[in-house]
Every structure is written in C-alpha cells, then in structure tokens.
Tab-separated table of C-alpha atoms in Angstrom:
chain	number	residue	atom	x	y	z
A	381	UNK	CA	104.022	80.615	108.544
A	382	UNK	CA	106.011	82.251	106.031
A	383	UNK	CA	108.150	81.601	103.067
A	384	UNK	CA	111.082	82.036	105.553
A	385	UNK	CA	109.821	79.542	108.135
A	386	UNK	CA	108.879	77.471	105.013
A	387	UNK	CA	112.087	77.162	104.249
A	388	UNK	CA	113.711	76.587	107.402
A	389	UNK	CA	110.820	73.143	107.553
A	390	UNK	CA	111.849	71.160	104.555
A	391	UNK	CA	115.246	71.769	105.580
A	392	UNK	CA	114.696	70.428	108.486
A	393	UNK	CA	112.673	67.460	106.858
A	394	UNK	CA	115.459	66.629	104.238
A	395	UNK	CA	117.819	66.596	107.621
A	396	UNK	CA	115.987	64.218	109.974
A	397	UNK	CA	115.520	62.189	106.747
A	398	UNK	CA	119.173	62.233	106.192
A	399	UNK	CA	119.459	61.375	109.790
A	400	UNK	CA	117.101	58.736	109.663
A	401	UNK	CA	119.217	57.187	107.027
A	402	UNK	CA	116.682	57.524	103.906
A	403	UNK	CA	118.819	59.916	102.261
A	404	UNK	CA	122.805	59.736	101.993
A	405	UNK	CA	123.547	63.791	101.387
A	406	UNK	CA	124.881	67.353	102.469
A	407	UNK	CA	121.858	68.857	103.596
A	408	UNK	CA	122.041	72.206	101.263
A	409	UNK	CA	121.998	75.533	103.346
A	410	UNK	CA	118.864	76.605	102.169
A	411	UNK	CA	116.016	75.743	100.381
A	412	UNK	CA	113.649	78.234	97.776
A	413	UNK	CA	110.167	78.134	98.229
A	414	UNK	CA	107.504	79.894	96.746
A	415	UNK	CA	104.515	80.066	95.062
A	416	UNK	CA	103.572	77.893	92.857
A	417	UNK	CA	103.616	77.619	89.084
A	418	UNK	CA	101.325	76.332	86.461
A	419	UNK	CA	100.522	72.711	87.350
A	420	UNK	CA	101.655	73.114	90.432
A	421	UNK	CA	98.535	73.357	93.882
A	422	UNK	CA	98.756	74.374	97.423
A	423	UNK	CA	100.159	77.445	98.618
A	424	UNK	CA	103.944	76.715	98.138
A	425	UNK	CA	105.877	74.106	95.279
A	426	UNK	CA	110.014	73.864	96.668
A	427	UNK	CA	112.145	71.726	93.634
A	428	UNK	CA	114.399	70.413	96.344
A	429	UNK	CA	114.271	67.177	95.509
A	430	UNK	CA	115.440	67.276	91.983
A	431	UNK	CA	118.362	69.029	93.775
A	432	UNK	CA	119.085	66.308	95.895
A	433	UNK	CA	117.915	63.757	93.384
A	434	UNK	CA	121.772	62.715	91.737
A	435	UNK	CA	123.556	62.939	94.544
A	436	UNK	CA	121.436	60.492	96.675
A	437	UNK	CA	121.327	58.790	94.021
A	438	UNK	CA	117.301	58.010	93.806
A	439	UNK	CA	114.744	59.435	91.376
A	440	UNK	CA	113.413	63.174	92.480
A	441	UNK	CA	109.718	61.147	92.301
A	442	UNK	CA	111.488	58.938	95.274
A	443	UNK	CA	113.167	61.674	96.686
A	444	UNK	CA	110.073	63.257	96.790
A	445	UNK	CA	108.219	60.244	98.400
A	446	UNK	CA	110.651	60.117	100.969
A	447	UNK	CA	110.459	64.206	101.967
A	448	UNK	CA	106.745	64.263	101.390
A	449	UNK	CA	106.427	62.005	104.684
A	450	UNK	CA	108.530	64.418	106.645
A	451	UNK	CA	106.338	67.035	105.910
A	452	UNK	CA	103.095	65.489	107.090
A	453	UNK	CA	105.329	65.318	110.242
A	454	UNK	CA	105.429	68.992	110.610
A	455	UNK	CA	103.260	71.499	112.114
A	456	UNK	CA	101.349	73.771	109.934
A	457	UNK	CA	101.584	71.346	106.875
A	458	UNK	CA	98.058	69.747	106.336
A	459	UNK	CA	98.605	68.637	102.268
A	460	UNK	CA	102.308	67.382	100.352
A	461	UNK	CA	101.162	67.081	96.902
A	462	UNK	CA	104.533	65.569	94.361
A	463	UNK	CA	103.902	66.943	90.831
A	464	UNK	CA	105.841	67.316	87.597
A	465	UNK	CA	109.115	65.056	87.696
A	466	UNK	CA	109.308	65.796	91.487
A	467	UNK	CA	108.046	68.897	93.011
A	468	UNK	CA	106.386	69.733	96.379
A	469	UNK	CA	103.492	71.271	96.999
A	470	UNK	CA	102.861	72.771	100.363
A	471	UNK	CA	99.266	73.455	101.274
A	472	UNK	CA	99.888	75.025	104.845
A	473	UNK	CA	97.261	73.844	107.814
A	474	UNK	CA	94.532	76.504	108.592
A	475	UNK	CA	96.343	77.535	111.755
A	476	UNK	CA	99.272	79.294	109.975
A	477	UNK	CA	97.002	81.386	107.305
A	478	UNK	CA	95.488	82.183	110.832
A	479	UNK	CA	98.808	83.216	112.186
A	480	UNK	CA	100.092	84.901	108.888
A	481	UNK	CA	97.149	87.122	108.892
A	482	UNK	CA	97.486	87.974	112.917
A	483	UNK	CA	101.423	88.860	112.313
A	484	UNK	CA	99.882	91.031	109.184
A	485	UNK	CA	97.430	92.960	111.205
A	486	UNK	CA	100.044	93.645	114.440
A	487	UNK	CA	102.515	95.122	111.747
A	488	UNK	CA	100.268	97.226	109.949
A	489	UNK	CA	102.194	99.071	107.026
A	490	UNK	CA	104.825	98.427	108.388
A	491	UNK	CA	104.751	94.475	107.283
A	492	UNK	CA	107.688	93.339	105.645
A	493	UNK	CA	110.008	94.979	107.503
A	494	UNK	CA	113.607	93.350	108.424
A	495	UNK	CA	116.453	93.261	110.249
A	496	UNK	CA	118.231	91.638	106.484
A	497	UNK	CA	120.827	94.338	105.888
A	498	UNK	CA	121.408	95.624	109.436
A	499	UNK	CA	124.720	97.085	109.555
A	500	UNK	CA	125.758	97.767	106.367
A	501	UNK	CA	126.021	101.483	105.450
A	502	UNK	CA	124.956	101.991	101.899
A	503	UNK	CA	125.773	104.964	100.064
A	504	UNK	CA	123.428	105.467	96.633
A	505	UNK	CA	124.893	107.257	94.539
A	506	UNK	CA	122.117	109.262	91.393
A	507	UNK	CA	123.017	111.927	88.632
A	508	UNK	CA	120.778	114.157	88.494
A	509	UNK	CA	117.950	112.708	85.962
A	510	UNK	CA	115.195	112.576	87.412
A	511	UNK	CA	114.221	108.696	86.668
A	512	UNK	CA	117.535	107.841	88.601
A	513	UNK	CA	116.805	110.305	91.119
A	514	UNK	CA	113.367	108.684	92.308
A	515	UNK	CA	114.656	105.656	91.784
A	516	UNK	CA	117.455	106.006	94.598
A	517	UNK	CA	115.390	108.040	96.517
A	518	UNK	CA	112.939	104.635	96.802
A	519	UNK	CA	115.869	102.112	97.350
A	520	UNK	CA	116.634	104.182	100.466
A	521	UNK	CA	113.451	103.633	102.046
A	522	UNK	CA	113.667	100.506	100.599
A	523	UNK	CA	117.517	99.202	102.401
A	524	UNK	CA	116.550	101.172	105.423
A	525	UNK	CA	113.505	99.272	106.094
A	526	UNK	CA	115.541	95.930	105.713
A	527	UNK	CA	117.697	97.693	108.385
A	528	UNK	CA	120.276	99.221	106.640
A	529	UNK	CA	122.162	102.968	107.026
A	530	UNK	CA	121.909	104.197	103.556
A	531	UNK	CA	121.499	107.795	101.921
A	532	UNK	CA	121.411	109.319	98.663
A	533	UNK	CA	123.999	111.353	97.560
A	534	UNK	CA	124.990	112.545	94.345
A	535	UNK	CA	126.915	110.282	91.818
A	536	UNK	CA	129.134	112.577	89.922
A	537	UNK	CA	130.918	116.183	90.554
A	538	UNK	CA	130.335	117.237	87.182
A	539	UNK	CA	127.027	119.344	88.188
A	540	UNK	CA	127.588	122.200	89.676
A	541	UNK	CA	127.152	122.847	93.841
A	542	UNK	CA	125.347	124.954	95.892
A	543	UNK	CA	126.075	125.766	99.055
A	544	UNK	CA	123.059	124.970	101.578
A	545	UNK	CA	122.365	126.548	104.937
A	546	UNK	CA	123.141	124.134	107.803
A	547	UNK	CA	120.627	124.183	110.826
A	548	UNK	CA	122.256	125.493	114.210
A	549	UNK	CA	124.626	122.980	115.904
A	550	UNK	CA	124.922	120.505	112.888
A	551	UNK	CA	128.365	120.010	112.198
A	552	UNK	CA	129.981	118.112	109.538
A	553	UNK	CA	128.981	117.647	105.243
A	554	UNK	CA	125.576	115.503	105.412
A	555	UNK	CA	122.253	115.853	103.086
A	556	UNK	CA	122.081	120.059	103.987
A	557	UNK	CA	125.336	120.490	103.676
A	558	UNK	CA	127.412	121.280	100.204
A	559	UNK	CA	125.533	119.319	97.466
A	560	UNK	CA	123.657	119.867	93.742
A	561	UNK	CA	120.253	121.655	93.739
A	562	UNK	CA	117.968	119.610	91.473
A	563	UNK	CA	115.269	121.918	89.519
A	564	UNK	CA	113.043	123.177	91.688
A	565	UNK	CA	109.213	121.564	90.333
A	566	UNK	CA	111.215	117.737	90.698
A	567	UNK	CA	110.762	118.542	94.407
A	568	UNK	CA	107.363	120.569	94.032
A	569	UNK	CA	105.808	117.861	92.080
A	570	UNK	CA	107.440	114.353	92.916
A	571	UNK	CA	108.218	115.170	96.539
A	572	UNK	CA	112.142	114.352	96.295
A	573	UNK	CA	114.379	115.872	98.053
A	574	UNK	CA	115.833	119.947	96.915
A	575	UNK	CA	119.305	119.002	96.957
A	576	UNK	CA	122.065	115.883	96.447
A	577	UNK	CA	124.249	115.787	98.979
A	578	UNK	CA	127.889	114.693	98.571
A	579	UNK	CA	129.246	111.700	98.519
A	580	UNK	CA	131.525	111.778	102.039
A	581	UNK	CA	135.205	110.225	101.372
A	582	UNK	CA	135.868	108.567	98.025
A	583	UNK	CA	133.673	108.536	95.594
A	584	UNK	CA	134.459	105.331	94.560
A	585	UNK	CA	132.319	103.605	97.228
A	586	UNK	CA	129.084	104.661	96.574
A	587	UNK	CA	126.594	102.218	95.539
A	588	UNK	CA	125.926	102.908	92.341
A	589	UNK	CA	121.574	102.981	91.313
A	590	UNK	CA	121.735	100.927	88.224
A	591	UNK	CA	120.993	104.083	85.716
A	592	UNK	CA	117.600	103.835	84.123
A	593	UNK	CA	116.230	104.963	80.468
A	594	UNK	CA	116.124	108.308	81.354
A	595	UNK	CA	112.030	109.792	81.516
A	596	UNK	CA	110.286	112.260	78.788
A	597	UNK	CA	110.361	115.248	79.801
A	598	UNK	CA	106.656	115.636	80.514
A	599	UNK	CA	106.491	113.435	83.257
A	600	UNK	CA	105.857	116.029	85.863
A	601	UNK	CA	102.629	116.786	83.729
A	602	UNK	CA	101.146	113.192	85.500
A	603	UNK	CA	100.599	115.006	88.971
A	604	UNK	CA	102.998	113.159	91.892
A	605	UNK	CA	101.808	109.426	92.282
A	606	UNK	CA	101.123	109.164	88.825
A	607	UNK	CA	104.323	110.453	88.059
A	608	UNK	CA	106.070	108.189	90.736
A	609	UNK	CA	104.242	105.456	89.449
A	610	UNK	CA	105.695	105.857	85.785
A	611	UNK	CA	108.468	106.031	86.650
A	612	UNK	CA	109.018	102.846	88.902
A	613	UNK	CA	106.307	100.499	87.717
A	614	UNK	CA	108.671	99.412	84.355
A	615	UNK	CA	112.006	98.154	85.402
A	616	UNK	CA	115.072	100.169	84.846
A	617	UNK	CA	115.984	99.434	81.259
A	618	UNK	CA	112.189	99.352	80.409
A	619	UNK	CA	110.971	103.178	78.699
A	620	UNK	CA	108.746	104.542	81.036
A	621	UNK	CA	104.768	105.332	79.172
A	622	UNK	CA	104.018	108.551	79.777
A	623	UNK	CA	101.401	109.652	79.700
A	624	UNK	CA	100.331	106.733	78.919
A	625	UNK	CA	97.078	104.969	80.932
A	626	UNK	CA	98.306	106.253	84.286
A	627	UNK	CA	95.906	109.243	85.230
A	628	UNK	CA	93.135	106.448	83.886
A	629	UNK	CA	90.234	105.648	86.851
A	630	UNK	CA	90.149	101.434	84.616
A	631	UNK	CA	90.867	98.369	85.176
A	632	UNK	CA	93.726	99.156	82.087
A	633	UNK	CA	95.809	101.266	84.846
A	634	UNK	CA	97.726	99.241	86.882
A	635	UNK	CA	98.038	101.800	89.625
A	636	UNK	CA	94.098	102.192	89.169
A	637	UNK	CA	93.826	98.554	90.384
A	638	UNK	CA	96.032	99.320	93.230
A	639	UNK	CA	94.768	102.652	95.019
A	640	UNK	CA	91.170	100.976	94.725
A	641	UNK	CA	91.906	97.872	96.220
A	642	UNK	CA	92.749	99.652	98.998
A	643	UNK	CA	89.641	102.278	98.926
A	644	UNK	CA	87.660	99.227	98.494
A	645	UNK	CA	89.362	97.312	101.805
A	646	UNK	CA	88.856	100.214	103.659
A	647	UNK	CA	85.304	100.764	102.203
A	648	UNK	CA	84.311	97.028	103.577
A	649	UNK	CA	86.003	98.152	106.862
A	650	UNK	CA	83.937	101.131	107.635
A	651	UNK	CA	80.948	99.040	106.040
A	652	UNK	CA	81.393	96.266	109.409
A	653	UNK	CA	81.964	99.030	111.921
A	654	UNK	CA	78.132	100.282	111.093
A	655	UNK	CA	77.368	96.373	110.878
A	656	UNK	CA	79.091	96.019	114.653
A	657	UNK	CA	81.061	93.964	113.679
A	658	UNK	CA	85.646	93.954	112.911
A	659	UNK	CA	87.981	91.850	111.033
A	660	UNK	CA	88.844	88.147	113.152
A	661	UNK	CA	92.047	86.543	111.899
A	662	UNK	CA	89.804	83.004	111.802
A	663	UNK	CA	90.171	79.119	110.087
A	664	UNK	CA	87.585	80.500	107.929
A	665	UNK	CA	89.440	81.974	105.593
A	666	UNK	CA	92.076	80.503	103.257
A	667	UNK	CA	90.814	77.620	102.834
A	668	UNK	CA	89.447	78.800	99.393
A	669	UNK	CA	91.919	78.044	96.536
A	670	UNK	CA	91.531	81.638	95.281
A	671	UNK	CA	92.130	82.411	98.670
A	672	UNK	CA	95.428	80.578	99.505
A	673	UNK	CA	96.655	81.879	96.217
A	674	UNK	CA	96.490	85.877	98.159
A	675	UNK	CA	97.896	84.445	101.275
A	676	UNK	CA	100.843	82.846	99.184
A	677	UNK	CA	101.918	86.675	98.157
A	678	UNK	CA	100.897	88.428	100.969
A	679	UNK	CA	103.653	85.633	103.143
A	680	UNK	CA	105.791	86.049	100.072
A	681	UNK	CA	105.876	90.020	100.861
A	682	UNK	CA	109.064	90.678	103.390
A	683	UNK	CA	111.348	88.516	100.359
A	684	UNK	CA	110.092	90.483	97.724
A	685	UNK	CA	110.734	93.682	100.272
A	686	UNK	CA	114.113	92.149	101.133
A	687	UNK	CA	115.282	91.107	97.221
A	688	UNK	CA	113.838	94.722	95.763
A	689	UNK	CA	115.897	96.154	98.530
A	690	UNK	CA	119.287	94.074	97.682
A	691	UNK	CA	118.735	94.263	93.764
A	692	UNK	CA	118.324	97.765	93.642
A	693	UNK	CA	115.107	96.990	91.929
A	694	UNK	CA	111.885	98.519	93.305
A	695	UNK	CA	109.594	98.179	90.334
A	696	UNK	CA	109.134	94.650	91.934
A	697	UNK	CA	107.467	96.008	94.956
A	698	UNK	CA	105.500	97.716	92.163
A	699	UNK	CA	104.023	94.727	90.320
A	700	UNK	CA	103.302	92.484	93.699
A	701	UNK	CA	101.588	95.414	94.882
A	702	UNK	CA	99.270	95.150	91.439
A	703	UNK	CA	99.421	91.171	91.857
A	704	UNK	CA	97.753	91.362	95.449
A	705	UNK	CA	95.711	93.820	94.517
A	706	UNK	CA	94.468	91.628	91.842
A	707	UNK	CA	94.007	88.268	94.113
A	708	UNK	CA	92.270	90.472	96.777
A	709	UNK	CA	89.150	91.668	93.879
A	710	UNK	CA	87.462	88.885	93.532
A	711	UNK	CA	87.727	87.918	97.234
A	712	UNK	CA	85.748	91.488	98.065
A	713	UNK	CA	81.915	90.529	97.198
A	714	UNK	CA	82.054	87.472	99.928
A	715	UNK	CA	83.198	89.827	102.953
A	716	UNK	CA	80.065	91.467	104.413
A	717	UNK	CA	76.671	88.797	104.741
A	718	UNK	CA	73.828	89.511	102.972
A	719	UNK	CA	70.415	91.161	102.992
A	720	UNK	CA	69.200	89.364	106.857
A	721	UNK	CA	73.007	87.561	106.859
A	722	UNK	CA	73.993	87.343	110.309
A	723	UNK	CA	77.723	88.533	110.537
A	724	UNK	CA	79.393	85.455	111.258
A	725	UNK	CA	83.369	83.766	112.119
A	726	UNK	CA	83.314	82.932	108.321
A	727	UNK	CA	82.931	87.607	107.650
A	728	UNK	CA	85.257	88.031	110.498
A	729	UNK	CA	88.300	85.795	108.918
A	730	UNK	CA	87.615	87.344	105.583
A	731	UNK	CA	87.821	90.618	106.215
A	732	UNK	CA	90.567	90.243	108.645
A	733	UNK	CA	92.099	88.455	105.582
A	734	UNK	CA	91.287	91.371	103.443
A	735	UNK	CA	92.143	94.126	106.286
A	736	UNK	CA	95.897	91.870	105.983
A	737	UNK	CA	95.632	92.559	101.881
A	738	UNK	CA	95.324	96.607	102.431
A	739	UNK	CA	98.034	96.890	104.680
A	740	UNK	CA	100.547	95.599	102.712
A	741	UNK	CA	98.936	97.426	99.800
A	742	UNK	CA	99.307	100.751	101.487
A	743	UNK	CA	102.727	100.100	103.234
A	744	UNK	CA	104.702	99.397	99.389
A	745	UNK	CA	102.571	102.535	98.012
A	746	UNK	CA	104.405	104.101	101.217
A	747	UNK	CA	107.510	103.109	99.906
A	748	UNK	CA	106.940	104.407	96.649
A	749	UNK	CA	106.118	107.775	97.872
A	750	UNK	CA	102.508	107.268	96.607
A	751	UNK	CA	98.817	108.178	98.665
A	752	UNK	CA	97.121	105.210	99.437
A	753	UNK	CA	93.993	107.377	99.750
A	754	UNK	CA	91.286	105.690	101.516
A	755	UNK	CA	88.185	107.128	99.508
A	756	UNK	CA	88.618	106.351	95.564
C-alpha cells in the first residue's frame, strides 16, 4: 500500500464514520500520511484526528479512537495505535509490504514515475551558470518522469547566441536551433547540453528555475558524478561544498553511502545466484522495525519524486536516496544464509526487499545524472 493508497483508505474511514453517525464533520478532500516522527510507531502516521476534532466538537483522542476502529476494518492494515494528543500510527499488514516490494521490482528503476503532471507544458528557463544548468537539467528529467512535457531553455537574452545546425528535415526553433552555447567543459565533464535553446515565444511564459547560490569555479575538478552531487545535494539557497567530502570513500560522504549501498545490493544478488536462489517478495520481510522503516521510505518514494518536480527541488531526491541507503545497510548482513544454513523463504524475502531498495537507489541516481555502479 503506497502513501497515496493509504491516504485514500484513511479518507474512506472518515467517510464511513460520518455515514454511520459517529462523526459530524465535512469529509476533507485529502489526508496527509507520512512516516511517523519522534514518539511515533508503525509504518505511517496522520494527524487527521487533530484536524477534525474541533469541527466535530470532540477531543482529538476521541476522534482518533473512532477512526482507529474504522481503520482496523480496512484491508491491508494490521494495527493502529493512538499516540500523543491524537496521532494515528498505522502499521500495514504483511500482504501490503509484499505488494509494495513486488511493485518496485516490477517497475525497476522507473518506480516512482507517474502521470500527476501529464498535460502540463513546462519550459524551464535558466541562466548560463553551471549550477543552475545542472539543476534545470535534472528538473526536466523529474518533470518528464511525472508526465509533463518539459524542456530547458535559456532564461535571458544577455548572453550571445550562436546558430547551431539542424538535422536534415527538421523545422522550427528547438534544442537544435538558435540558442546559447555553453562552455565546452560543462558538457564534457558534467554531461549537460552543449547549447541552451532560445525560448519559443513570450519569455514571460517561462517557469524560471530558482537561481541557486553559484557554484565555485573548481567544481569541475571533482569529475562528473561527484560534481553533479555537489551541485544537487545542497538546497538551492545553500552554498555547495567543493571539493569537500565528495571524493572520499567513507561514510562521511553521502554520495559514497548511496552508491556503496547500491553496489552491496548488487553484490548480494550475485552471491545469492551463486547459491542457487533469487529474490522473492514474502511475508518474512517487513516484520522488524528496521524493515518497516525502509518500507515506509520506499513507499514514499513516488511522492518525493512528484514533490521534487512540482516544487523545483532536486535536492529532495538526493536526500531521499541518502535516507534509503542508510535504512537498507543495517539489513544487508541478514540477507544471505550463514555457514551451512540453507536459503529459506525469509532469505528470499529479505533479498527482495534489498533489491527493491537497490532499484530505488539506481533510479534516483539516474534521475540526478549520476552513475550507479554494480561494483565499488
């Protein structure tokens, strides 16, 4: 059960409580669910009871108790606990965890793509500044992953333009036509476009990328992957750390943790194949607290990608990948059988959960334009 599906389930519980006369409130249009914060438990939490308490004329604890009973009647929910002033902490059933892992494995690196922005035409305008161009390029990928028709164009007419040859048979002014040529080393090192096309029509229709704090001049010395991470990981208003820790092969380097976690998962899959078994989603994964925390992050991944695209915040994707990497690493020692132990359903289920995390890491790095090596 994804967060979106769980939100709908909570709404159904509110609606049923209203229909049965337990609550006298207007059913909200949407309910926010998220991984529980400090003092919480379970897979997800929601403060809908606090939201409805005053309109219902009841205490948040009383509303939470009503909704808890309704939620326990819904399929896919194993337990609901009320904490604090009235937060509902929801634990999903094993079958929901199995379905989530199976969904991720079926989608692979494209898990999290959707159509929330389908039909939107977005022309992102960026100036000729290396960090703005890298962030704009990633935002185009994110917007396209959510169904939008997105393209990167030059924000102003301040830089000199160059006429670029178009392929035979092409027409119109597009990425192959009139535009602003960027420094060659940006394309060579970072893989960004060699030319930013000029905007088509009224420049006021552009959706400008939030102009970030400019990158230091020595950012290109880091190489493609570390440089892109250095430009994307900090929020746009934060100064990039260059060279910083981005080239260090140690835990203090967030990029290393993400890529290392992915490489470890790939190594476990190879080792499991040598032992004659493969991953298989099952009930055994998702029972421990650490596994549930990882499942919550994986289930939240589509929402993170959609929010990063809508809010023009590629740093949210980078932080999500660090969280997934840090959550999966403690689980990996229990994936393979030890000594003379034979592979069991539990091993296959844990391997499937690890593989799902690896797919999210690989897909997220791909959206950021960063390599996800199988060996590190």
